[in-house]
C-alpha atoms as one frame of an Amber mdcrd trajectory, in Angstrom:
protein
 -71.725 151.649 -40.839 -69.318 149.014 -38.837 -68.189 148.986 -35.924 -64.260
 149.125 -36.002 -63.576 148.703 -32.751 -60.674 145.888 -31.695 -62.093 142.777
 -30.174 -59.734 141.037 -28.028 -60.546 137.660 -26.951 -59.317 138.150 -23.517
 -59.785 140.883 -22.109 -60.330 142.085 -18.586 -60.605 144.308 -16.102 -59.954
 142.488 -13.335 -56.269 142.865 -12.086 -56.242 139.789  -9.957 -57.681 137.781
 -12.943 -54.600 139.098 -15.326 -52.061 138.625 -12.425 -53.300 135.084 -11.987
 -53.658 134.674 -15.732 -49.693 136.007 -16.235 -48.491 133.203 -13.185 -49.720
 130.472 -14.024 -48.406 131.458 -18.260 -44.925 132.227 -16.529 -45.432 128.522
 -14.459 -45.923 127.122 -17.887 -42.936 128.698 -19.892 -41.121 127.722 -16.429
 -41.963 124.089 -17.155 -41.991 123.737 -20.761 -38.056 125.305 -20.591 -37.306
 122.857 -17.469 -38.876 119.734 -19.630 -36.759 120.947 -22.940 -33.396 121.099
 -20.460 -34.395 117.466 -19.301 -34.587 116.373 -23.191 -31.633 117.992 -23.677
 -29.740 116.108 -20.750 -31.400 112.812 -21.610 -30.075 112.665 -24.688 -26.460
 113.469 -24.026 -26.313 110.960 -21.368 -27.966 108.861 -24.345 -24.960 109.602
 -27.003 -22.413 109.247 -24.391 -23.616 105.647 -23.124 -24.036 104.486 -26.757
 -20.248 106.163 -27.481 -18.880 104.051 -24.844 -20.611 100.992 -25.512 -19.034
 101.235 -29.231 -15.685 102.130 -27.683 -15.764  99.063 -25.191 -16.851  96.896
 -27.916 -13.832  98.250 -30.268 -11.322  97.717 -27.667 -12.581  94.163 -27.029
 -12.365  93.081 -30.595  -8.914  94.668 -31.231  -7.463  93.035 -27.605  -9.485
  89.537 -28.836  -7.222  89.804 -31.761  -4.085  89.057 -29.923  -5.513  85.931
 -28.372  -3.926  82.882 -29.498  -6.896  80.407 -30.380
């Protein structure tokens, strides 16, 4: 007959090994949200220099088209 028993590919029974394990998984999630909050941040900074440059370069044009020469 089989054996039907679960196989888990981590398993332990070492409590400081799963309380180290569980840190340094929570450090990662930490990180990985802190790097997706950067991205996030980066690119509105991004949009809103771009924006401005557009707006600058719109005002310029319609003030140039008052000038005389």
């Amino acid at each position: 007959m089989r054996d039907h028993r679960h196989e888990y590919i981590y398993d332990s029974t070492d409590p400081k090994a799963n309380e180290g394990l569980g840190t340094v998984m929570g450090a990662l999630i930490i990180f990985v949200g802190f790097l997706a909050v950067l991205q996030v941040v980066l690119d509105t900074v991004a949009v809103w220099y771009r924006d401005t440059m557009v707006w600058l370069n719109d005002t310029a044009s319609y003030l140039a088209g008052f000038w005389p020469f």
